[in-house]
């Protein structure tokens, strides 16, 4: 999924669409879309990748996360957009959903036993 699609979906969740007569609001949000995307993207990146995070440079960039993580990312983006617009109710709702969904993403890691053993 592309970054622009995530922003568009988040705007729909918040009801901040241009079809509702919010042309100026949508333009204002789109001007700060890349930093918002990168904040949430960097939060989710270590859940699925071990290499260094590469931030999004433009809205046409592809988000390299699983479908489940992209859905979680949409909720996080919606929460940060609402926060940037001082919309406390929406911010609280979507941040709560984001945090609950974020906890469902698991990180699979392996442990290596490195403790020294005593010889009996």
Coordinates of C-alpha atoms in Angstrom, one line a residue:
X1 CA 0.0 0.0 0.0
X2 CA 1.2 3.5 -0.7
X3 CA 1.6 6.2 1.9
X4 CA -1.1 8.4 0.2
X5 CA -3.7 5.6 0.6
X6 CA -3.0 5.4 4.3
X7 CA -3.5 9.1 4.7
X8 CA -6.7 8.9 2.7
X9 CA -8.0 6.1 4.8
X10 CA -7.1 7.9 8.0
X11 CA -8.9 11.0 6.8
X12 CA -12.0 8.9 6.0
X13 CA -11.9 7.4 9.5
X14 CA -11.8 10.9 11.0
X15 CA -14.5 12.3 8.7
X16 CA -12.0 14.9 7.4
X17 CA -12.8 14.4 3.7
X18 CA -13.1 17.0 1.1
X19 CA -16.6 15.7 0.2
X20 CA -17.8 17.0 3.6
X21 CA -16.7 20.5 2.6
X22 CA -13.3 20.4 4.3
X23 CA -11.1 21.4 1.4
X24 CA -8.8 23.7 3.5
X25 CA -8.5 21.1 6.3
X26 CA -7.5 18.4 3.8
X27 CA -4.9 20.6 2.2
X28 CA -3.5 21.5 5.6
X29 CA -3.2 17.9 6.7
X30 CA -1.6 16.8 3.4
X31 CA 1.1 19.4 4.0
X32 CA 2.2 17.6 7.1
X33 CA 1.4 14.0 6.0
X34 CA 4.9 12.7 5.4
X35 CA 6.2 13.4 9.0
X36 CA 3.0 11.9 10.4
X37 CA 3.4 8.8 8.3
X38 CA 7.1 8.5 9.2
X39 CA 6.3 8.7 13.0
X40 CA 3.9 5.7 12.9
X41 CA 6.0 3.8 10.2
X42 CA 9.1 4.0 12.4
X43 CA 7.1 2.7 15.3
X44 CA 5.9 -0.3 13.4
X45 CA 9.0 -1.1 11.4
X46 CA 10.9 -3.0 14.1
X47 CA 7.8 -5.3 14.6
X48 CA 8.5 -6.9 11.1
X49 CA 12.0 -5.9 10.1
X50 CA 15.5 -6.2 11.5
X51 CA 17.3 -3.9 9.1
X52 CA 17.4 -0.1 9.6
X53 CA 14.3 2.0 9.0
X54 CA 14.1 3.9 5.8
X55 CA 11.6 6.8 6.1
X56 CA 9.1 7.7 3.4
X57 CA 10.2 10.6 1.2
X58 CA 7.0 11.1 -0.8
X59 CA 3.4 10.0 -0.7
X60 CA 3.9 7.7 -3.6
X61 CA 6.3 5.6 -1.7
X62 CA 5.3 2.0 -0.9
X63 CA 4.8 1.1 2.8
X64 CA 6.6 -2.2 3.3
X65 CA 4.6 -3.8 6.1
X66 CA 2.1 -6.7 6.2
X67 CA -1.6 -6.0 5.7
X68 CA -2.2 -6.3 9.4
X69 CA 0.5 -3.8 10.3
X70 CA -0.8 -1.4 7.6
X71 CA -4.2 -1.5 9.2
X72 CA -2.7 -0.7 12.5
X73 CA -0.7 2.1 10.9
X74 CA -3.9 3.7 9.6
X75 CA -5.3 3.9 13.1
X76 CA -2.0 5.5 14.3
X77 CA -2.0 8.0 11.5
X78 CA -5.6 8.9 12.3
X79 CA -4.7 9.5 15.9
X80 CA -1.7 11.8 15.1
X81 CA -3.7 13.7 12.5
X82 CA -6.5 14.3 15.1
X83 CA -3.8 15.4 17.6
X84 CA -2.4 17.9 15.1
X85 CA -5.8 19.4 14.6
X86 CA -6.5 19.6 18.4
X87 CA -9.4 17.2 18.0
X88 CA -9.2 15.5 21.4
X89 CA -12.1 13.2 21.1
X90 CA -10.9 11.6 17.9
X91 CA -7.3 11.6 19.1
X92 CA -8.2 9.7 22.2
X93 CA -10.4 7.2 20.3
X94 CA -7.9 6.4 17.6
X95 CA -4.9 6.3 19.9
X96 CA -6.7 3.8 22.1
X97 CA -7.5 1.6 19.1
X98 CA -4.0 2.0 17.7
X99 CA -2.4 1.0 21.0
X100 CA -4.7 -2.1 21.4
X101 CA -4.0 -3.2 17.8
X102 CA -0.3 -2.5 18.2
X103 CA -0.1 -5.0 21.0
X104 CA -1.5 -7.7 18.7
X105 CA 1.6 -7.4 16.4
X106 CA 4.1 -9.9 17.6
X107 CA 7.8 -9.8 17.3
X108 CA 9.4 -13.2 16.8
X109 CA 12.9 -13.4 18.2
X110 CA 15.2 -16.2 19.2
X111 CA 17.2 -16.4 22.4
X112 CA 20.6 -17.9 22.6
X113 CA 21.7 -19.5 25.8
X114 CA 25.0 -17.7 26.7
X115 CA 25.2 -18.3 30.4
X116 CA 28.3 -20.3 31.5
X117 CA 27.6 -23.7 32.8
X118 CA 29.4 -25.2 35.7
X119 CA 31.0 -28.6 35.4
X120 CA 29.7 -30.9 38.0

